Short mmCIF file of C-alpha atoms in Angstrom, two decimals:
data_model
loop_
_atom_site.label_atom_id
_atom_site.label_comp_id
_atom_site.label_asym_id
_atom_site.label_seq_id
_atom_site.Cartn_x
_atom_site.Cartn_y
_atom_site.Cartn_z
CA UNK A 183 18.38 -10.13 -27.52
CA UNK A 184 18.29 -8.17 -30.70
CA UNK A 185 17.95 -4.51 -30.80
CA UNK A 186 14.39 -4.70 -32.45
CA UNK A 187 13.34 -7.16 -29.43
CA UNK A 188 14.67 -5.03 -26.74
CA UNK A 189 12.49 -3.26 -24.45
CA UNK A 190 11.60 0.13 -24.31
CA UNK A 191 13.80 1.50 -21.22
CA UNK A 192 11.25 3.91 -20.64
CA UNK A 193 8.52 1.27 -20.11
CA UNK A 194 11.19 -0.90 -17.65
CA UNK A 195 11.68 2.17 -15.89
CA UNK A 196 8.49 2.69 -15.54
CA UNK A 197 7.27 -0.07 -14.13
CA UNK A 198 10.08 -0.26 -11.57
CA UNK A 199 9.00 2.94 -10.33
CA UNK A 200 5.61 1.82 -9.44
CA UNK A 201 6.75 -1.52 -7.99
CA UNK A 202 9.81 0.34 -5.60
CA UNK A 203 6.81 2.36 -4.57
CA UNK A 204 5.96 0.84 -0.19
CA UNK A 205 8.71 -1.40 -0.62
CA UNK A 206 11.25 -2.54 1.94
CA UNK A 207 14.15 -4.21 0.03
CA UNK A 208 13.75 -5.50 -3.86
CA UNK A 209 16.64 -8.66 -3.92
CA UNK A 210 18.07 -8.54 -6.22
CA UNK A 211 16.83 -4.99 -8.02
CA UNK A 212 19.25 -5.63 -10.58
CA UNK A 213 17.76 -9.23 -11.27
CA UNK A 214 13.98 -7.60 -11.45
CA UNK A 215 15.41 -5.64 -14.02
CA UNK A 216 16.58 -8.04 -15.96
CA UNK A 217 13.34 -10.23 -15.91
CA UNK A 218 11.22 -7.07 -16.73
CA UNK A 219 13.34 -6.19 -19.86
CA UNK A 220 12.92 -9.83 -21.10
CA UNK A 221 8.95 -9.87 -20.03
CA UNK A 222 8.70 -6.67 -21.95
CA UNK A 223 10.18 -8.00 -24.88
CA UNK A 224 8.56 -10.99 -24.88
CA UNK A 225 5.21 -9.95 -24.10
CA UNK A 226 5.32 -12.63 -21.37
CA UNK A 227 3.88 -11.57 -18.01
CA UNK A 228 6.03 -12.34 -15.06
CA UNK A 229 4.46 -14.82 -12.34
CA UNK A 230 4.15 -12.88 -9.05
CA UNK A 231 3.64 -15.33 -6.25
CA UNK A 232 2.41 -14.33 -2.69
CA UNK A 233 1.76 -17.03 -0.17
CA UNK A 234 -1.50 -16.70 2.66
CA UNK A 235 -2.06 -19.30 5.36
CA UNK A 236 -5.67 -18.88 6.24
CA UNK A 237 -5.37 -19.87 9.98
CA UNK A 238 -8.02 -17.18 10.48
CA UNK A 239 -11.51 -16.86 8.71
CA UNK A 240 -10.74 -13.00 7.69
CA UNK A 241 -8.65 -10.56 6.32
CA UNK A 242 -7.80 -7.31 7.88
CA UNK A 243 -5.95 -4.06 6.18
CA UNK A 244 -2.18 -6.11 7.64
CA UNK A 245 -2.71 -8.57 4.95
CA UNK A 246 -3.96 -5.62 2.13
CA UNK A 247 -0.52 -4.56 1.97
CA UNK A 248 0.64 -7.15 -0.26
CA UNK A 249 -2.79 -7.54 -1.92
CA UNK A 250 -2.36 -3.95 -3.06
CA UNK A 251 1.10 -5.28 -4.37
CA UNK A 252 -0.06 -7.90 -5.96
CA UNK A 253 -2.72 -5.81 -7.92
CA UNK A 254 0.20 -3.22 -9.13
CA UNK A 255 1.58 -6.22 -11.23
CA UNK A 256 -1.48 -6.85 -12.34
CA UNK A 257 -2.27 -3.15 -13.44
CA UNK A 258 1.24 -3.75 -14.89
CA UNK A 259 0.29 -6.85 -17.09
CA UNK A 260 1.96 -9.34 -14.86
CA UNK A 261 0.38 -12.85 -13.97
CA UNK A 262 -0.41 -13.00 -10.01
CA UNK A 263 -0.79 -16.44 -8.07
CA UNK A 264 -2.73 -16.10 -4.44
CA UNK A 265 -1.62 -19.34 -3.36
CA UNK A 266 -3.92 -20.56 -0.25
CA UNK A 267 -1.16 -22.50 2.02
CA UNK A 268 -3.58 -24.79 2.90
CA UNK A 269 -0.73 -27.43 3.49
CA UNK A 270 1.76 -25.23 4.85
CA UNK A 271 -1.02 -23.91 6.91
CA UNK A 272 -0.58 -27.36 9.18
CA UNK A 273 2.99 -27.00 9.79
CA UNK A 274 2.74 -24.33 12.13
CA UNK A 275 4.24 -20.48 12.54
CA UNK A 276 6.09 -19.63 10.13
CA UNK A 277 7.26 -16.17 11.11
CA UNK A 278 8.59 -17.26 14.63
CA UNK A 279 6.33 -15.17 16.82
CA UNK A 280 4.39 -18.18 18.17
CA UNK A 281 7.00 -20.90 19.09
CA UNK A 282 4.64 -24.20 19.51
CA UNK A 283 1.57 -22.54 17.52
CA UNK A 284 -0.88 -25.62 17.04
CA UNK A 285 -0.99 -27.39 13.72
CA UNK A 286 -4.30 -26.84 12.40
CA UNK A 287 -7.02 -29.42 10.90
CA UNK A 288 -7.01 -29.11 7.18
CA UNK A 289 -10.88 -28.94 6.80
CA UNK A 290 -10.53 -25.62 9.12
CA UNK A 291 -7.70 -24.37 6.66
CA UNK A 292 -10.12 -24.76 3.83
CA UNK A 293 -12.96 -23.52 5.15
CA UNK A 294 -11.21 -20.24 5.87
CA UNK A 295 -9.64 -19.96 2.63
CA UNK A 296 -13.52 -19.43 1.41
CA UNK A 297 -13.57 -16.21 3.02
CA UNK A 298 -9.78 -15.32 2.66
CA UNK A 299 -10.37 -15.65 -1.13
CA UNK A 300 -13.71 -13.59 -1.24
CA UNK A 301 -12.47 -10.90 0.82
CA UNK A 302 -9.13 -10.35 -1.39
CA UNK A 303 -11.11 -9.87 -4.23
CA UNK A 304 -11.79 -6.61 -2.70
CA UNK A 305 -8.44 -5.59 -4.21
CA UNK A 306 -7.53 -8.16 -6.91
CA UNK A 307 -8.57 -8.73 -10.03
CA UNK A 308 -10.43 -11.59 -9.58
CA UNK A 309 -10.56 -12.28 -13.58
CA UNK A 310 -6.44 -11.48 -13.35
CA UNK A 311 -5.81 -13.14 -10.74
CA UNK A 312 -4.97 -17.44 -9.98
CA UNK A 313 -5.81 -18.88 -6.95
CA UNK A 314 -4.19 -22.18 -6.39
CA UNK A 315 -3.29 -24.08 -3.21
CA UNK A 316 -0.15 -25.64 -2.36
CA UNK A 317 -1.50 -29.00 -0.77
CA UNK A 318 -2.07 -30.04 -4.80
CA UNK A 319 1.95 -30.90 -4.98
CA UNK A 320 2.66 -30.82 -1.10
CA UNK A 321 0.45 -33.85 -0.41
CA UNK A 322 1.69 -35.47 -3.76
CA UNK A 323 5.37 -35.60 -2.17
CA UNK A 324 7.32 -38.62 -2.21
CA UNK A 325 9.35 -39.78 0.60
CA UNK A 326 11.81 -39.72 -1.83
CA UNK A 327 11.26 -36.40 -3.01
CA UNK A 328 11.73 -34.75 0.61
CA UNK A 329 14.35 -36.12 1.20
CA UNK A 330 15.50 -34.42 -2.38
CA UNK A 331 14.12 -31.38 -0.77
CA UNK A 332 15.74 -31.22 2.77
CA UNK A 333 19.39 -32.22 1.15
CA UNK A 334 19.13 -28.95 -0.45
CA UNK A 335 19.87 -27.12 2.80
CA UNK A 336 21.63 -27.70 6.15
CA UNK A 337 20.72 -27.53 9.56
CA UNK A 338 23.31 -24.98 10.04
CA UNK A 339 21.66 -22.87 7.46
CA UNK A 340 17.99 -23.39 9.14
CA UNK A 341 19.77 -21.77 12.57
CA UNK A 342 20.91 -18.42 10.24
CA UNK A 343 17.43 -17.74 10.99
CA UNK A 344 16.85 -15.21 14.13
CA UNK A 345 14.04 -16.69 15.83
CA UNK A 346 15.79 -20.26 15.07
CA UNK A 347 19.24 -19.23 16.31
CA UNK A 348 17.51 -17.53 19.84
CA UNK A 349 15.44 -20.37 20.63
CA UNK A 350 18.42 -22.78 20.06
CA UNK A 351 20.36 -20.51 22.16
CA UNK A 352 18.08 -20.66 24.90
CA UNK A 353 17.93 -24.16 24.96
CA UNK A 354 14.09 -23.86 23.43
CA UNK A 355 12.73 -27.01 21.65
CA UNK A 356 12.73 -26.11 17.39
CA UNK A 357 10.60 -29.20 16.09
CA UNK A 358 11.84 -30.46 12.45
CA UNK A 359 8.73 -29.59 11.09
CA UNK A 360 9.45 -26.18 11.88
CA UNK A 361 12.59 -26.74 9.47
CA UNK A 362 9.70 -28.06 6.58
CA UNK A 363 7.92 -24.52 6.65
CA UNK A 364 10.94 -22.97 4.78
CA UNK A 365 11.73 -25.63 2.19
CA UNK A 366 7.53 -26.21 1.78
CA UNK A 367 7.67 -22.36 0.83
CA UNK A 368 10.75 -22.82 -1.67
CA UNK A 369 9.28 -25.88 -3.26
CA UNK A 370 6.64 -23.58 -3.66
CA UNK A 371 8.42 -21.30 -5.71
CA UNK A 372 9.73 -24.59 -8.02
CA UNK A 373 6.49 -25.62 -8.87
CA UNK A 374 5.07 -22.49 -9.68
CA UNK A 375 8.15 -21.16 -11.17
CA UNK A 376 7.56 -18.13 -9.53
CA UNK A 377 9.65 -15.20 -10.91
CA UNK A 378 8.75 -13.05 -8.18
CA UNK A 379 7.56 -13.90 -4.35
CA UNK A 380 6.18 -10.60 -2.20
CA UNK A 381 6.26 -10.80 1.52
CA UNK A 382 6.20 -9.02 4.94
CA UNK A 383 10.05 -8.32 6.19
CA UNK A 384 9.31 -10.94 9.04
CA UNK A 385 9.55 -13.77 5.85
CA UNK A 386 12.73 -12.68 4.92
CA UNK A 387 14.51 -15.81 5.53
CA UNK A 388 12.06 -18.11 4.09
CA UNK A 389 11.79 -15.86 1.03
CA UNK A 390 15.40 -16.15 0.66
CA UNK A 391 15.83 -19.77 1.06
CA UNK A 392 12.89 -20.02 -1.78
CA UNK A 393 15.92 -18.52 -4.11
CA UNK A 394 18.17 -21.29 -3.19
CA UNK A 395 15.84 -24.00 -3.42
CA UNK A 396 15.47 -22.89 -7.46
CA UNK A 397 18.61 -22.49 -7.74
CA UNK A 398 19.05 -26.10 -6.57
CA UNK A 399 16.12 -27.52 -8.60
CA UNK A 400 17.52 -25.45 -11.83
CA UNK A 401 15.75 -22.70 -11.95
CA UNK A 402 16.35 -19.18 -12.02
CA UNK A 403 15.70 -17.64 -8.50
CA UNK A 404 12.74 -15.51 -8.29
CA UNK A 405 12.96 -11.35 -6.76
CA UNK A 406 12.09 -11.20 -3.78
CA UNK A 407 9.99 -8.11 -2.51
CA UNK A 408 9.61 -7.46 0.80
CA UNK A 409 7.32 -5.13 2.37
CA UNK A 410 6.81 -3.08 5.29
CA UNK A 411 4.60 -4.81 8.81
CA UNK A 412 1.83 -2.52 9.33
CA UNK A 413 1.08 -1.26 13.35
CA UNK A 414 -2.16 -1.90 14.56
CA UNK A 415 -4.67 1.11 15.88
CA UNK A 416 -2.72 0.86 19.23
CA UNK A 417 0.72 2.37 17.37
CA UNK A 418 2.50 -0.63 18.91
CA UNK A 419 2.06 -3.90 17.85
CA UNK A 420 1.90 -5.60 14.26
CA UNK A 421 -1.91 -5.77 13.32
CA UNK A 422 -3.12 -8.52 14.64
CA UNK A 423 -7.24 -9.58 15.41
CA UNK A 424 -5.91 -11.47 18.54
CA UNK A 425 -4.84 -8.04 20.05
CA UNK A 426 -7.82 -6.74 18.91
CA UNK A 427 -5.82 -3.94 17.13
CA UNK A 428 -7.10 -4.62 13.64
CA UNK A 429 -9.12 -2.85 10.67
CA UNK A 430 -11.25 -5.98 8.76
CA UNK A 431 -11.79 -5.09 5.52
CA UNK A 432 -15.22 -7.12 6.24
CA UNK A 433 -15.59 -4.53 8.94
CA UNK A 434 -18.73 -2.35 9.07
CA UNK A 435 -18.42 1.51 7.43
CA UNK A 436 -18.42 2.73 11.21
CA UNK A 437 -16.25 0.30 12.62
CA UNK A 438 -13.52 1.34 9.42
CA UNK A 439 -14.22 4.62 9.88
CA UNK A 440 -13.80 4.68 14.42
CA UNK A 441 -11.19 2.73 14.31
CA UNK A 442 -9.20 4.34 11.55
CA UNK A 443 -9.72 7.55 13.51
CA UNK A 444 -8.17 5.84 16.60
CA UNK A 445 -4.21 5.41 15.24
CA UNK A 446 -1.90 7.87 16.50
CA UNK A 447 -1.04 10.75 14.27
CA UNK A 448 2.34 9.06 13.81
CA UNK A 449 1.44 6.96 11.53
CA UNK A 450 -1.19 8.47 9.44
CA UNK A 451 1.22 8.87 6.34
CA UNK A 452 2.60 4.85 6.84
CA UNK A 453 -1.71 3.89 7.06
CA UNK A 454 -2.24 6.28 3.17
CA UNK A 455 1.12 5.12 1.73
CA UNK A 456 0.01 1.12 2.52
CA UNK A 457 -3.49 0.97 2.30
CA UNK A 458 -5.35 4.07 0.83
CA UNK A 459 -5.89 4.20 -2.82
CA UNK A 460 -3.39 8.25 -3.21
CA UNK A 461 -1.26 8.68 -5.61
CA UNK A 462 2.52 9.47 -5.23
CA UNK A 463 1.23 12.95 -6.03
CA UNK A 464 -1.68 12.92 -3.39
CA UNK A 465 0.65 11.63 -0.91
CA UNK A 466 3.63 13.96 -1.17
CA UNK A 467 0.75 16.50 -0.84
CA UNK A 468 -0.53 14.82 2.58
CA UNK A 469 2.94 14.63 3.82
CA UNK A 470 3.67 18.34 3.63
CA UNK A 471 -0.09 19.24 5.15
CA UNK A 472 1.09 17.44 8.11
CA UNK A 473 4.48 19.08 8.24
CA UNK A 474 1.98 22.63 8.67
CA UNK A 475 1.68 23.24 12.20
CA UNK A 476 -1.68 25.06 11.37
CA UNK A 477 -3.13 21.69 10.01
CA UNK A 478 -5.15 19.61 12.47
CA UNK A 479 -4.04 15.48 11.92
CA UNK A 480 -7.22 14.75 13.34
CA UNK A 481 -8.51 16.20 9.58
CA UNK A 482 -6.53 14.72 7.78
CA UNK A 483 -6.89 11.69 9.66
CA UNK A 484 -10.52 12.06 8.22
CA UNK A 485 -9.39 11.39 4.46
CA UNK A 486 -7.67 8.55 5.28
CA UNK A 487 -10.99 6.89 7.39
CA UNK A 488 -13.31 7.87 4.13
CA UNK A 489 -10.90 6.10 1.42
CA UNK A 490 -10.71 3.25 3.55
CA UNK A 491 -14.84 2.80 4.27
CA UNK A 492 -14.98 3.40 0.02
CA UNK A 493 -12.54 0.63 -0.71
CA UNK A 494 -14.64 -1.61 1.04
CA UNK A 495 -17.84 -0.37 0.56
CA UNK A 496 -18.95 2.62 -1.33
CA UNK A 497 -18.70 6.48 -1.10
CA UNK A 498 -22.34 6.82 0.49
CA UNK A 499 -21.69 4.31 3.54
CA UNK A 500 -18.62 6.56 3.95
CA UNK A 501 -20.35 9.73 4.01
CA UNK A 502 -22.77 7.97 6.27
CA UNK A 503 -19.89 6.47 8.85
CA UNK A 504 -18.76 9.94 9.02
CA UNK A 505 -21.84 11.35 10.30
CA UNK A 506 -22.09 8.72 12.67
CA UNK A 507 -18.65 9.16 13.83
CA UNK A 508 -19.71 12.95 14.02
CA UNK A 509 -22.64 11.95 16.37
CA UNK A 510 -20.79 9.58 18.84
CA UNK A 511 -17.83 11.75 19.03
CA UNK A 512 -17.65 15.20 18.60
CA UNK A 513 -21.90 15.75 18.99
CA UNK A 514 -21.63 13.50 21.93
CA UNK A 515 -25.12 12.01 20.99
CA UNK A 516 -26.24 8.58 20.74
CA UNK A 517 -26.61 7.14 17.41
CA UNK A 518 -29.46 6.59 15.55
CA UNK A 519 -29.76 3.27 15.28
CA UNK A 520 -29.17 1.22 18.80
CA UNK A 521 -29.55 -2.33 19.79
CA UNK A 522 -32.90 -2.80 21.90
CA UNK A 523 -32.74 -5.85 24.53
CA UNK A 524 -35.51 -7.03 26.77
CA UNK A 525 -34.17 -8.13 30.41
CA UNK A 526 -36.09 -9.83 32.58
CA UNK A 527 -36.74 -8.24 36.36
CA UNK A 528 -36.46 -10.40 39.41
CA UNK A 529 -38.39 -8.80 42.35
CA UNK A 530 -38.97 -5.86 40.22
CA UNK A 531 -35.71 -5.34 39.31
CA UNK A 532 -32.46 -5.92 37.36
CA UNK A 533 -28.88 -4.98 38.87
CA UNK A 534 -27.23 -2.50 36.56
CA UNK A 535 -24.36 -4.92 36.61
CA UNK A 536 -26.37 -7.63 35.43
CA UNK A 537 -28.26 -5.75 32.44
CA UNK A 538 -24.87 -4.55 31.37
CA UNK A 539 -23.69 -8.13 30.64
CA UNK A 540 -27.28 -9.18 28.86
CA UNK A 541 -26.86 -6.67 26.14
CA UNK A 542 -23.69 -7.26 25.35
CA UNK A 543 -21.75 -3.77 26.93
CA UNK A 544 -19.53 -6.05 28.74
CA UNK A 545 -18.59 -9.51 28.33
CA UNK A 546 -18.99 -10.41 32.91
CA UNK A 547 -20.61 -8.70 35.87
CA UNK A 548 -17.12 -8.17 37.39
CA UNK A 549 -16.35 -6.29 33.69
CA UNK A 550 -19.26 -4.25 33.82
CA UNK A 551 -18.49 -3.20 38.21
CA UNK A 552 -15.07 -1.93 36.68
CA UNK A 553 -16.87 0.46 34.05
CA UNK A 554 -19.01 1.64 36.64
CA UNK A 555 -16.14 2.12 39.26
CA UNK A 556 -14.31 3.84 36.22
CA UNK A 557 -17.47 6.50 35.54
CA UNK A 558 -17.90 4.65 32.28
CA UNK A 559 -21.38 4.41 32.43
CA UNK A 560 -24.45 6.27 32.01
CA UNK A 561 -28.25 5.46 32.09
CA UNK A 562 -30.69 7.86 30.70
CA UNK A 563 -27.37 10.37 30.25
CA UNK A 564 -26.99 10.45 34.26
CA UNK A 565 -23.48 8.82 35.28
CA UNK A 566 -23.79 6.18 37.29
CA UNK A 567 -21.52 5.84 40.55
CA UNK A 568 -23.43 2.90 42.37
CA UNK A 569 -22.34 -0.54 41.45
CA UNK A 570 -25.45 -1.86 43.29
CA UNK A 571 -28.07 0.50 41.40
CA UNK A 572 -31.28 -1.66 40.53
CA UNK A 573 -33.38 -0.92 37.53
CA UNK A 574 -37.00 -0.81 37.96
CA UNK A 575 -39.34 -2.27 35.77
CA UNK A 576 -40.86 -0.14 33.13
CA UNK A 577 -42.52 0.20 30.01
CA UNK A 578 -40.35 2.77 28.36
CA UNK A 579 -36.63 1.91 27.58
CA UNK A 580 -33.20 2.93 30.25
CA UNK A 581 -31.08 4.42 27.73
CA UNK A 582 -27.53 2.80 28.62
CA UNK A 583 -24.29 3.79 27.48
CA UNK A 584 -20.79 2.19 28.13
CA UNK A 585 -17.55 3.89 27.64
CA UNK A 586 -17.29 6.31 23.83
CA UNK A 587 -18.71 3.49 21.58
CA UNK A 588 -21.43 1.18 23.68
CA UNK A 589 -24.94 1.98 23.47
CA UNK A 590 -28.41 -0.14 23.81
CA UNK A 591 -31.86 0.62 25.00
CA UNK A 592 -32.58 -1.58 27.51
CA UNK A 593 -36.19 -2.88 28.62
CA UNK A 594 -36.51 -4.16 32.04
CA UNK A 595 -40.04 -5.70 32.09
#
């Protein structure tokens, strides 16, 4: 490279500095480097690769982390790939937390990529942005060309991994298609001569292995990124919509805004630094308001619940999430809007139990006895203290509320 094509160190630097920014480990930083400096010169944009296996119809703010990623490169110029592992998707877990997780139909896959796709775009670019899915080479394969694929690692190699090693340890069954997952992800990389992969720490094996596999097929090894695993509301687990600890981005503005309010104060500067829109300015400024004793979290807390409602919806739903939050939880009033359910009395009556279930405040009779036992419910604003209480038939509605968040007018008729 001449000195007329080199880049501008300033513009490398640059750009480094926004991609370092929520990152876990860059591997090799020095490699990133390199490829910048010869994009730059160029005036080639890198391809950033990030792979999603839609076992799940939606998206939640877990899987924004790398979306917001994603759309720094392509802020930065840089040519992004949301590959749909719609292939991949069949082999099974690939991060090790499920050990037999159950291959899924490929019609189910697809079907869920629909949504997956529409609910990125929330972040991406969509006019920036490739979406391309992996069964297009995968299910072209060869015999031939996996067994070209699996001679390009060992089954000593596969074990390096933790979850792999444990398992084997234990004397745990580790299918060979287990073993595919890794070297589907590296081939991957080959065909999309990817020059940089992003993914959650938990991938870190896979992502490396993707290196090798270029390597083997000729091709310089991408950088891998890795980035951090978000907690879930309860502070404790990964965010996951099977515990029921998760913020969908197709969530409504008051569901975004409650359940943003309900993470501990621990980790509202991880929740702005991975998914709010601050910048590095805004969020130094955040992290020394909390450091002030005289500053309440719960405020600040606030912020982080109104960027996340605009993001996926617009300043005015925030505004009005807020007030609703306002009403539920520090008015102590019922909101405006409440779902009204008709319930059907048997010998002029309906147990309280019973009318619980048919609107929906809990999901069995034995549910709803517990939130009664527990004081969690109130009819008309009375608590109520008899599992056995039987609503009368009336015209006007029993106002019924379960627990902080349940509410419904019920009409026993």
């Amino acid at each position: 490279m001449t000195r007329k094509q080199a880049a501008d160190p300033a513009r490398v630097d640059a750009q480094l500095a926004v991609i370092r920014q929520g990152t876990v480990e860059i591997i090799p930083e020095a490699d990133l480097r390199r490829k910048l400096e010869r994009s730059l010169a160029a005036n080639e944009p890198l391809v950033i690769k990030q792979g999603f296996d839609p076992t799940a119809p939606d998206i939640h703010l877990g899987h924004t982390v790398g979306l917001r990623k994603l759309r720094q490169f392509q802020d930065l110029g840089h040519k992004v790939v949301f590959l749909i592992g719609d292939f991949t998707g069949m082999i099974g877990d690939p991060s090790g937390r499920n050990e037999t997780r159950k291959r899924l139909d490929h019609d189910v896959l697809v079907e869920n990529a629909k949504t997956y796709t529409e609910q990125a775009f929330k972040i991406l670019d969509p006019k920036k942005t490739i979406i391309d899915y992996n069964s297009r080479w995968l299910s072209k394969l060869e015999f031939a060309d996996v067994l070209r694929l699996t001679a390009t690692q060992t089954v000593a190699q596969m074990l390096e991994r933790d979850d792999f090693e444990k398992r084997y340890a234990a004397g745990k069954p580790i299918s060979l298609l287990e073993f595919v997952y890794p070297l589907a992800q590296g081939y991957d990389s080959v065909v999309l001569n990817a020059d940089v992969e992003i993914g959650a720490t938990e991938q870190k094996f896979n992502l490396l292995m993707a290196r090798e596999i270029q390597r083997q097929y000729g091709q310089e090894p991408e950088v891998i990124i890795t980035l951090p695993i978000l907690e879930g509301t309860d502070g404790v687990e990964k965010m996951s919509k099977s515990l029921g600890n998760y913020i969908g981005v197709s969530d409504s503005p008051e569901d975004i805004f409650g359940k943003t309010m309900k993470i501990p104060d621990s980790l509202i500067v991880k929740y702005f630094e991975l998914v709010s829109t601050k910048s590095p300015d805004e969020l130094n400024a955040i992290r020394a308001r909390l450091q002030d004793a005289s500053v309440n979290p719960s405020h600040v807390k606030r912020e982080l619940a109104r960027d996340l409602v605009v993001q996926f919806h617009d300043a005015e739903a925030a505004q009005a999430a807020e007030a609703h939050f306002n009403r539920l939880f520090v008015e102590h009033q019922r909101p405006q809007e409440t779902t009204r359910v008709e319930v059907k009395a048997i010998a002029g009556g309906v147990w309280i139990a019973k009318a619980l279930t048919q609107a929906g405040l809990c999901e069995s009779t034995s549910a709803a006895r517990r939130m009664i036992q527990q004081g969690a419910v109130k009819v008309d604003g009375a608590k109520v203290g008899d599992v056995d209480l039987k609503l009368s038939a009336r015209k006007e509605a029993y106002a019924i509320q379960v627990g902080k968040r349940g509410f419904a007018d019920v009409v026993v008729s």
